[in-house]
Coordinates of C-alpha atoms and ligand atoms in Angstrom, one line a residue:
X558 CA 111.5 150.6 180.2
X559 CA 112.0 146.9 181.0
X560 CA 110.5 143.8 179.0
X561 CA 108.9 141.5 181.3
X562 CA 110.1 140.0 184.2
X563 CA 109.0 136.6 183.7
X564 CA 110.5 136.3 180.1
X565 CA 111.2 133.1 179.3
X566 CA 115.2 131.7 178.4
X567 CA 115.9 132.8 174.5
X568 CA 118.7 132.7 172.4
X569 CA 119.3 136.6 171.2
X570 CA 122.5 136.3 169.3
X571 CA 123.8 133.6 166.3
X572 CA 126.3 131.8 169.0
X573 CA 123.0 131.1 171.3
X574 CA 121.1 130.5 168.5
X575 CA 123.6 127.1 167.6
X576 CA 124.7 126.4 171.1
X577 CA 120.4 125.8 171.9
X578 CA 119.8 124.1 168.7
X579 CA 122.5 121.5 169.0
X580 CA 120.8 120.7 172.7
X581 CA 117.2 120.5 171.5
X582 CA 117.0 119.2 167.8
X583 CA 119.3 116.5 167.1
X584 CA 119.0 112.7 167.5
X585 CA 116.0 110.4 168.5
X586 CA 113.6 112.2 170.5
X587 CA 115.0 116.0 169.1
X588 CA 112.2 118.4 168.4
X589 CA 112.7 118.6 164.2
X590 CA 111.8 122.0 164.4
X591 CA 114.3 122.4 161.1
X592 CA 114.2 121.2 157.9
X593 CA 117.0 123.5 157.0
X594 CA 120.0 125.3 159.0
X595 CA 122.5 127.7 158.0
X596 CA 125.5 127.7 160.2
X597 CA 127.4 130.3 157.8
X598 CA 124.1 133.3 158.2
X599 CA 125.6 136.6 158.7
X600 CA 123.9 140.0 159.1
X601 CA 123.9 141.5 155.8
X602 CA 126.4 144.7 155.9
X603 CA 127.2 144.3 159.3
X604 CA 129.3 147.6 160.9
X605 CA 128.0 149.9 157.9
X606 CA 125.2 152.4 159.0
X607 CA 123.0 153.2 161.6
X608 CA 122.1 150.2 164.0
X609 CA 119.1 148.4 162.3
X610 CA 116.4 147.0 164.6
X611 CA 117.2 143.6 164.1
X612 CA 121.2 143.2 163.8
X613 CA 122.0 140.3 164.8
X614 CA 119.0 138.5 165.9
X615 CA 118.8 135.2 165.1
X616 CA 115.4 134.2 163.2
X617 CA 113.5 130.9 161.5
X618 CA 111.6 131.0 158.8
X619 CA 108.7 128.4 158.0
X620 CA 109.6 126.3 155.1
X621 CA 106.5 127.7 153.0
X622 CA 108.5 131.0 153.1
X623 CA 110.6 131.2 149.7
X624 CA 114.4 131.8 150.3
X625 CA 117.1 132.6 148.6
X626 CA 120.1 130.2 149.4
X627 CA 118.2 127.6 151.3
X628 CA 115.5 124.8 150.2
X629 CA 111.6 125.5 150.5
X630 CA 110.2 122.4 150.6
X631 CA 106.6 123.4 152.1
X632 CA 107.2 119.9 153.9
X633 CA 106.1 118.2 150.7
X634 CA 107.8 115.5 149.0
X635 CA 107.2 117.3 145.6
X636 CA 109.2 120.2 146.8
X637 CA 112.3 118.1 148.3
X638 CA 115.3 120.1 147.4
X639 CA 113.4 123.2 145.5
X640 CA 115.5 126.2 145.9
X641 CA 113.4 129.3 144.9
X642 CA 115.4 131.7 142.5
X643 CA 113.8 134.6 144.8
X644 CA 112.9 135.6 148.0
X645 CA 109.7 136.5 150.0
X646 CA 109.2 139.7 150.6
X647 CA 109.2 139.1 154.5
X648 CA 112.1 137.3 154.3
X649 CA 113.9 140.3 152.5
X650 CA 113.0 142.8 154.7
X651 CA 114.1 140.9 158.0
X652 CA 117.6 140.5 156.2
X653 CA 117.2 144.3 155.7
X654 CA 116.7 144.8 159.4
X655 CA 119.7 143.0 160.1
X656 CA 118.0 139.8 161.2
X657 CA 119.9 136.8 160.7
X658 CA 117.7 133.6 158.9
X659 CA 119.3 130.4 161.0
X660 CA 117.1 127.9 158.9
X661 CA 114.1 126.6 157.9
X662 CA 110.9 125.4 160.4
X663 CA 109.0 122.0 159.8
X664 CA 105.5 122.1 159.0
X665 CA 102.4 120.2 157.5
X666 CA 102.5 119.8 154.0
X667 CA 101.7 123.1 152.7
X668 CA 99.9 124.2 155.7
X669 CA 97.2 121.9 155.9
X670 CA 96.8 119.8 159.2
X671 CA 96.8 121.7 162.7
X672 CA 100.1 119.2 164.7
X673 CA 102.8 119.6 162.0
X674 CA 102.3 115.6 161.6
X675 CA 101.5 116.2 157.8
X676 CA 104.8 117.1 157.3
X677 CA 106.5 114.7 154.8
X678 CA 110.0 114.7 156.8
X679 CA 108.6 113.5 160.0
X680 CA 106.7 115.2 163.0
X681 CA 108.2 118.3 165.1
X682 CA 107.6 117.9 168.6
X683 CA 106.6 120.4 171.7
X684 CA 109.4 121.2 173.3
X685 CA 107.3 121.5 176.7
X686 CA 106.3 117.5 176.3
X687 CA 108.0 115.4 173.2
X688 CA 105.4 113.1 173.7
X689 CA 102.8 115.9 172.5
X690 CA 102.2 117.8 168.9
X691 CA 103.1 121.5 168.6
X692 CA 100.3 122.4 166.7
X693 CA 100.4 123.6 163.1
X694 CA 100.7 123.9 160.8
X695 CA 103.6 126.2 161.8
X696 CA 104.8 123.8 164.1
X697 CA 108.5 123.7 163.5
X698 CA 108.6 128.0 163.6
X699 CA 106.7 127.5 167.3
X700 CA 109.0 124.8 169.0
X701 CA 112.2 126.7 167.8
X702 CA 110.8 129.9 169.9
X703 CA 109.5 127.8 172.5
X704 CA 112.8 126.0 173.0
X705 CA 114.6 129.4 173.2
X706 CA 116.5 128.9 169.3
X707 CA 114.8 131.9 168.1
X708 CA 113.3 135.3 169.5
X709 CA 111.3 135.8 166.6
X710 CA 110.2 133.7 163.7
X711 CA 107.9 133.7 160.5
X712 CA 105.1 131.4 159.9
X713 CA 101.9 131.5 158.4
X714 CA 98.1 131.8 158.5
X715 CA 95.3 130.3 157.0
X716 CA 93.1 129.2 159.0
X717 CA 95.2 129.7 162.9
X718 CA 98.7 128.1 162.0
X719 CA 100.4 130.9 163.9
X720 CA 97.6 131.4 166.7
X721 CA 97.2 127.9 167.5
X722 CA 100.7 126.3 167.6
X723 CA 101.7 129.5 169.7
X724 CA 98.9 128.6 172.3
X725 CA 100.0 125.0 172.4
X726 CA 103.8 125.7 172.3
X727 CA 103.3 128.7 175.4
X728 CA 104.9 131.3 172.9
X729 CA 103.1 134.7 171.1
X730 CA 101.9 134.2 167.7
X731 CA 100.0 137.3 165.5
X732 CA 98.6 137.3 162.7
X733 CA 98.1 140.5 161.0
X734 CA 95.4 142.0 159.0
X735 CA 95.1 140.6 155.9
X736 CA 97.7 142.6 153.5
X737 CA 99.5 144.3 156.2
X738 CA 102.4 141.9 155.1
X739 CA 103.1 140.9 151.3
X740 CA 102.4 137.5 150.6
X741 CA 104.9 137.7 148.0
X742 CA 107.2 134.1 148.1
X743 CA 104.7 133.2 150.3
X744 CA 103.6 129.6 148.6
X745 CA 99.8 130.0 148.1
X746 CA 97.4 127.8 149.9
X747 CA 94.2 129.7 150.2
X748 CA 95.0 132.9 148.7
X749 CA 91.8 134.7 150.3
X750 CA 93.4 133.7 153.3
X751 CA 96.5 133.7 153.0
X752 CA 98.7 135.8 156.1
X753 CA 102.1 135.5 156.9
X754 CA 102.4 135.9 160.3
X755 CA 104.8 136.2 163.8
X756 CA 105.6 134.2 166.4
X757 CA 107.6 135.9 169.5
X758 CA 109.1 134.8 172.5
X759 CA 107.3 137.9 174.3
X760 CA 104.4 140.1 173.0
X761 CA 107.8 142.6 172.4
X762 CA 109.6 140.5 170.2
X763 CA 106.4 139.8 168.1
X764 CA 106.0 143.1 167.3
X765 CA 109.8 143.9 166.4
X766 CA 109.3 140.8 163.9
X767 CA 106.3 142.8 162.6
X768 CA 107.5 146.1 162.3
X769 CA 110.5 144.7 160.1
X770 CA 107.9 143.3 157.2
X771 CA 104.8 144.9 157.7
X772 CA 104.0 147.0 154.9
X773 CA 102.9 147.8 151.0
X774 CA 104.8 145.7 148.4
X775 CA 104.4 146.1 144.6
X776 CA 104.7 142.7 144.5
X777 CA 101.0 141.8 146.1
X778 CA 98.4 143.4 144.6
X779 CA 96.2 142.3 147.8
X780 CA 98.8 144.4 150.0
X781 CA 97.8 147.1 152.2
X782 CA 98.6 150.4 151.2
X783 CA 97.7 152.2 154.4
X784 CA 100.5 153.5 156.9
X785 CA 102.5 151.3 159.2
X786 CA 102.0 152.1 162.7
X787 CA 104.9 152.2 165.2
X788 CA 104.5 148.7 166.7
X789 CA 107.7 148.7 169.1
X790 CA 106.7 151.7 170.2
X791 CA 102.9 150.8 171.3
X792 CA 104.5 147.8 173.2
X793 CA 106.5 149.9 174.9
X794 CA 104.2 152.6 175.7
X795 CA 102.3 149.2 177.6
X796 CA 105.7 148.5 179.9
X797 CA 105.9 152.3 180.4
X798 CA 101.9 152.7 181.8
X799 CA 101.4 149.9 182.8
X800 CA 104.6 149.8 185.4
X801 CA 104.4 153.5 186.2
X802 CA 102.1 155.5 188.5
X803 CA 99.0 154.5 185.8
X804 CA 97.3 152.3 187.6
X805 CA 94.5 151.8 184.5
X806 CA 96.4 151.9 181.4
X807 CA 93.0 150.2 179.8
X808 CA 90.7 152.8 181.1
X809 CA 88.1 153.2 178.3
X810 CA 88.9 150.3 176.4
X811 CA 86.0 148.0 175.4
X812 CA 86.6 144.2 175.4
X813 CA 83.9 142.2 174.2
X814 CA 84.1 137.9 175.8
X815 CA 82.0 136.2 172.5
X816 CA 79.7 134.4 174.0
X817 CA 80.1 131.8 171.3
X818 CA 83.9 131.0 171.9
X819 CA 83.1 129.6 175.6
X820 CA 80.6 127.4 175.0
X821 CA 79.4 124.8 177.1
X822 CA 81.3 121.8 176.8
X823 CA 84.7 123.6 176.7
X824 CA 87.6 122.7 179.3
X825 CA 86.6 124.1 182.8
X826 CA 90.6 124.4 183.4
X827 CA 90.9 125.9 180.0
X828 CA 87.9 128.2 180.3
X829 CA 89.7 129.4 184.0
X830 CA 92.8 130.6 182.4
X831 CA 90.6 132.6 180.1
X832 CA 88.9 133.9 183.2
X833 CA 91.8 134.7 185.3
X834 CA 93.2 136.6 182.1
X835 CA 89.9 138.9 181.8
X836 CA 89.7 139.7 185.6
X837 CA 93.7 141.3 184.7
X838 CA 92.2 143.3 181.7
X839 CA 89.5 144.4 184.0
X840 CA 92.1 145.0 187.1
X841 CA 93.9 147.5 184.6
X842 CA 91.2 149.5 183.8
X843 CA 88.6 147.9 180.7
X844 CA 85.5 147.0 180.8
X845 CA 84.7 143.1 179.7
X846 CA 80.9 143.0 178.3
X847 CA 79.4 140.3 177.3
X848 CA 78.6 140.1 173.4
X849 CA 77.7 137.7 170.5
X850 CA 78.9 136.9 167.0
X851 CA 75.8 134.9 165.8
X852 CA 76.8 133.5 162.3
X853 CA 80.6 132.0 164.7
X854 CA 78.9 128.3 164.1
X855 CA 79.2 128.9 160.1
X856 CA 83.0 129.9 160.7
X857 CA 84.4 125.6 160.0
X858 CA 81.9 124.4 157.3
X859 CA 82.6 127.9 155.4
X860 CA 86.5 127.6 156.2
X861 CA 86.8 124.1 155.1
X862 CA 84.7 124.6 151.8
X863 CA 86.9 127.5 150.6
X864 CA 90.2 127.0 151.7
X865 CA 90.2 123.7 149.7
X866 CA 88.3 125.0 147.2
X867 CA 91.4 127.2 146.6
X868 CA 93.8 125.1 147.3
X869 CA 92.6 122.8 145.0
X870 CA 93.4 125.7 141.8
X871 CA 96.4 127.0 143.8
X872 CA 98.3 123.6 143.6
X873 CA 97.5 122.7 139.9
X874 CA 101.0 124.3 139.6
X875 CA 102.4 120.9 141.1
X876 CA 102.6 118.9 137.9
X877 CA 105.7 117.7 137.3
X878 CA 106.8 120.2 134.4
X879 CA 106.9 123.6 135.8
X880 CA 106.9 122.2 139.6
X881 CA 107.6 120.0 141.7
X882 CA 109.6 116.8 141.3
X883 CA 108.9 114.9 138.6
X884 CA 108.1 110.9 138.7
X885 CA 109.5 109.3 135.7
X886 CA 106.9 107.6 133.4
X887 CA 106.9 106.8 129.8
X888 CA 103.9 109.1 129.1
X889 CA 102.2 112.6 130.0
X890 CA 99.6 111.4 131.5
X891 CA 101.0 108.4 134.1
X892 CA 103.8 111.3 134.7
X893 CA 100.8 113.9 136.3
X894 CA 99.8 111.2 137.4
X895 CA 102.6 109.4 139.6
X896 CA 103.8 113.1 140.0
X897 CA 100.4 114.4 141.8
X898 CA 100.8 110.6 143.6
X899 CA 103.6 112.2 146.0
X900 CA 101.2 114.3 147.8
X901 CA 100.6 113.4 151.0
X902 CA 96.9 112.2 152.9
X903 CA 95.6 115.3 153.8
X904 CA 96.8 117.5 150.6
X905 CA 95.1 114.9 148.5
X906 CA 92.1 115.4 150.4
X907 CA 92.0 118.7 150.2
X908 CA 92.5 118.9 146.5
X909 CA 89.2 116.5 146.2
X910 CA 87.5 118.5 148.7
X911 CA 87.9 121.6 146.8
X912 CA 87.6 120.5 143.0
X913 CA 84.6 118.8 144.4
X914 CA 83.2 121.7 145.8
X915 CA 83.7 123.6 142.7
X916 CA 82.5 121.6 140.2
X917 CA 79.5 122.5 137.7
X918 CA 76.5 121.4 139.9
X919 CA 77.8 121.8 143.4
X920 CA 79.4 125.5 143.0
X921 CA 76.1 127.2 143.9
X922 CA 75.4 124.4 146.9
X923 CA 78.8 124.8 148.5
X924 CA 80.4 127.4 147.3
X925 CA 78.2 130.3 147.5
X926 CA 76.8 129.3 150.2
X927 CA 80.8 129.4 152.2
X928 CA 81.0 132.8 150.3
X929 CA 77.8 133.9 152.2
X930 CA 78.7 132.8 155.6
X931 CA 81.9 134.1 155.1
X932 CA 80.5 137.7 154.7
X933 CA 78.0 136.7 157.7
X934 CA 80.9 136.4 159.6
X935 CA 82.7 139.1 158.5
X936 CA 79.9 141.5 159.1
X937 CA 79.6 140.0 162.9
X938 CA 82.8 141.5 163.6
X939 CA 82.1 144.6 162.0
X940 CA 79.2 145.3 164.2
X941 CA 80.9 145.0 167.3
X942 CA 83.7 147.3 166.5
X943 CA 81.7 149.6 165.2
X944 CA 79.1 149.5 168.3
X945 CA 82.6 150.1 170.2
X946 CA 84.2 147.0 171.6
X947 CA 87.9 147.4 171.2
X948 CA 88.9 144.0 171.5
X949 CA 87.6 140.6 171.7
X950 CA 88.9 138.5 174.0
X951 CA 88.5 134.1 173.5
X952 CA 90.5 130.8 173.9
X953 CA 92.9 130.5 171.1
X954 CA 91.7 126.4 170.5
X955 CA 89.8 124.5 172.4
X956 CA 91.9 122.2 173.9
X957 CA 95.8 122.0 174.6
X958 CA 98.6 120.1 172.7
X959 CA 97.5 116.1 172.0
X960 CA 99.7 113.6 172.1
X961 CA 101.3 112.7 168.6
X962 CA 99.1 110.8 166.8
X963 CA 96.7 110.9 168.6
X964 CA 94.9 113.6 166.5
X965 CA 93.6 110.9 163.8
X966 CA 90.2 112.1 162.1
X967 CA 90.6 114.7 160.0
X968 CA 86.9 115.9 160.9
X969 CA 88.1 116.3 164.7
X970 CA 91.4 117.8 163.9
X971 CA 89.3 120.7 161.8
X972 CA 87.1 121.5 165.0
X973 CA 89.8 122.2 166.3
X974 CA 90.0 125.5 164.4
X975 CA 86.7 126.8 165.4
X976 CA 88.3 129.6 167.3
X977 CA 91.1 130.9 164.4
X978 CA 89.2 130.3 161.4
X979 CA 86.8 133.3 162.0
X980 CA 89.4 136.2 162.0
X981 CA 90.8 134.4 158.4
X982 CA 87.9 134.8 157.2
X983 CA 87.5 138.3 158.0
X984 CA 90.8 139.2 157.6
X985 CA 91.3 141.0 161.1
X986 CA 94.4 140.7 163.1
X987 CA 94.7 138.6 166.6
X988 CA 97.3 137.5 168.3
X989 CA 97.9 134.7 170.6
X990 CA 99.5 135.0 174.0
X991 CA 100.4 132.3 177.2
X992 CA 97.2 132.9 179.7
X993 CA 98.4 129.6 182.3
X994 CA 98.5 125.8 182.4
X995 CA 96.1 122.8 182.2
X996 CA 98.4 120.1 183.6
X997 CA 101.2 121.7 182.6
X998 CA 100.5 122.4 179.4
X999 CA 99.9 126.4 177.6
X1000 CA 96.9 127.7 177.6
X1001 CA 96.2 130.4 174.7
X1002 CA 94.4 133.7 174.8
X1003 CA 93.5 134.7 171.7
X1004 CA 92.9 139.1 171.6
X1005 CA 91.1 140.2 168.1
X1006 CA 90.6 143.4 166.7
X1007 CA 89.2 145.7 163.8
X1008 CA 91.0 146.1 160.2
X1009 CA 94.4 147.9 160.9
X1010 CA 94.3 148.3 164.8
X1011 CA 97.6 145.9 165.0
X1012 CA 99.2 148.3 167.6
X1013 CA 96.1 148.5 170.0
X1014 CA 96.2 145.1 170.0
X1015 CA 99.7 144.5 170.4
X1016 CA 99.6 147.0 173.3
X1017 CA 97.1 145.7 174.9
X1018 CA 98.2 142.4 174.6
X1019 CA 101.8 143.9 176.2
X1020 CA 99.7 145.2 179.1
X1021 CA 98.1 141.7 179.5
X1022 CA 101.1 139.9 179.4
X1023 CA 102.8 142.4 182.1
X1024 CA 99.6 142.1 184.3
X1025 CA 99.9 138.0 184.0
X1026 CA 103.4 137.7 184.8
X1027 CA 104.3 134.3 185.8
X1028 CA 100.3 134.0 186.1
X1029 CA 100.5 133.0 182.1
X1030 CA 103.3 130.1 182.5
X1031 CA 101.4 128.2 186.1
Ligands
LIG1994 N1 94.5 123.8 160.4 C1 94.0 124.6 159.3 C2 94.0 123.9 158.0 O1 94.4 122.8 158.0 C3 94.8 125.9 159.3 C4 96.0 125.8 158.5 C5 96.7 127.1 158.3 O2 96.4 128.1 158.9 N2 97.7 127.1 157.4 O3 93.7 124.4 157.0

């Protein structure tokens, strides 16, 4: 049982880890993938019982992840030097597995922005071209497994911010069903959808990362009490068919190519990659039929009414006397008020954006009407699995990494989620995964399936990425 041939250079050990980061992230031109390093992480309780499945492997955490030890600054300004007084959930339990947390990943300021340019300390940059964004918002956790610091790291999902920077970085990035991991220390955003999620430097290392914090947690009341499947262990069974004398480890699966997710105007180059990558799923054994989710053109307006709307109530908290950092002023009021000032262009838009949207008058106009597609789209998903496609198969964004600042209107950058936001708002796990190159940048192919079905889709995902090979990085 061998991982994939084509598997790209990574760091697997704490040495690596440093001896990569010193190359790629410091001075003029480095990637800033870190706001935070650790040079003294150990593995907790090294040498005392059985092997754990993460000793020793070096891991990032985004910055909206709370640690113990280290700042979590959610890239804000109002969080510069916050040290939380407890620990995520997710954070815990990869210490537990003997994974060791080398720092802290860049990202836009409290997740909202798609490049990682809304980050307050500065823009990370794709390690495959500097000149270009890494996507976001979990930017920084993205370019430190794409520049081979880290096998694994955490980010998180609202609306694609694992997905989409893993498309643009060439790297795996899944997001789980919603509540399969506690969003415990997890700062909130949009708590409806709200994921932490895993970024890989193979489909493997993804689902090692998962295994180690999926789960129930007391902590989240919205967290999954259902059974953890065996992650590793459908990965492997992928290498192990897939290899062997079975020549159609997919026989019998279902994928389903949304008709809506390769519309007309998208990238011809793009849309090939996607091609190429369901002729391999066919090649191995599954059928690829052609179906629709009819309410997909509802998925951005809906996103981009409630995500604000609860962002807007989830960052109240940032006043200057519980959190964040206070402004000095002579009175309550001007001290909110230069307090709440620190918030950077697109936070403060989404804070009007959302207390707009919820406001006496406009709640039933907006609002409800997001709440309603939302279900809409829900309810399109829920069809298809249960008419028996597996597995839908789609671009992960439409378009590959831009060039930094080049991504100005913020209507533009929030198109650019119309192929994420969907399984947010349903709460159904994807993952990203490298399907080839447009000009030599990665190409993303999104795989989504039903509620709970993480190991199908992590297996087939592994037999995808097998069948590719080298295909997915040309
Ligand atoms: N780009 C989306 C937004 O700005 C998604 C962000 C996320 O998933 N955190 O809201």
């Amino acid at each position: 049982m061998n991982p994939p041939s084509h598997q790209p250079a990574v760091a697997r050990t704490v040495a690596d880890a440093w001896a990569r980061f010193d190359v790629v992230h410091a001075g003029p031109g480095g990637l800033n993938a870190f706001l935070a390093q650790d040079r003294s992480a150990r593995a907790l309780g090294t040498g005392e019982g059985p092997p754990r499945p993460l000793d020793g492997v070096p891991v990032a955490i985004k910055d909206n992840l709370a640690t113990l030890g280290l700042p979590t600054t959610c890239g804000s300004r109002l969080l510069e030097g916050y040290v939380s007084p407890y620990e995520a959930t997710a954070v815990r339990r990869l210490r537990e597995a003997g994974a060791v947390i080398v720092g802290k990943t860049n990202l836009d300021e409290f997740g909202m922005g798609s490049t990682t340019e809304f980050s307050a300390f500065g823009p990370t940059r794709n390690p495959l071209d500097r000149e270009r964004v890494p996507g976001g918002s979990s930017g920084g956790s993205a370019a430190a497994v794409a520049a081979g610091v880290v096998p694994v790291a955490l980010g998180s999902e609202t609306g694609g911010s694992v997905r989409q920077p893993a498309a643009w970085c060439g790297v795996v990035g899944l997001k789980p069903t919603y509540g399969r991991v506690s969003r415990y220390g997890l700062v909130a955003y949009a708590s409806s959808l709200d994921h932490v999620g895993v970024f890989g430097a193979t489909v493997a290392d993804a689902a090692r990362g998962l295994q180690a914090i999926a789960g129930e947690d007391p902590a989240d009341a919205t967290s999954l009490t259902t059974p953890v499947a065996d992650y590793p262990a459908a990965v492997a069974s992928a290498w192990a068919t897939s290899g062997g004398s079975d020549q159609a480890p997919l026989a019998g699966v279902v994928v389903g190519r949304p008709r809506e997710y390769f519309p007309e105007g998208l990238d011809p180059r793009l849309a090939d990659c996607c091609e190429r990558a369901l002729a391999r799923l066919r090649d191995l054994g599954a059928t690829v039929r052609d179906v629709t989710l009819p309410h997909t053109a509802l998925a951005i307006p809906a996103y981009y009414i409630i995500a604000p709307a609860e962002a807007s109530s989830n960052l109240a908290r940032y006043d200057g006397v519980r959190y964040g950092r206070r402004a000095p002023a002579e009175a309550l009021r001007p001290m909110y008020e230069r307090t709440r000032a620190q918030f950077g262009p697109e936070v403060t838009r989404r804070i009007l954006l959302g207390t707009y949207v919820l406001s006496a008058g406009y709640y039933d106009a907006y609002y409800r009407q997001a709440q309603r597609a939302r279900a809409a789209i829900a309810s399109d998903f829920a069809r298809l699995f249960a008419q028996g496609v597996q597995l839908l198969f789609t671009p992960t964004a439409p378009t590959t990494a831009p060039r930094l600042g080049a991504l100005t209107d913020p209507y533009s950058m929030y198109l650019g989620d119309c192929f994420t936001v969907p399984a947010n708002l349903a709460g159904i796990p994807a993952v990203s995964l490298p399907v080839g190159r447009v000009e030599g940048l990665p190409v993303g192919g999104q795989l989504m399936a039903a509620h709970g079905e993480e190991a199908r889709l992590l297996r087939i995902a592994a037999c995808l990425e097998r069948a590719l090979g080298a295909e997915a990085h040309q």
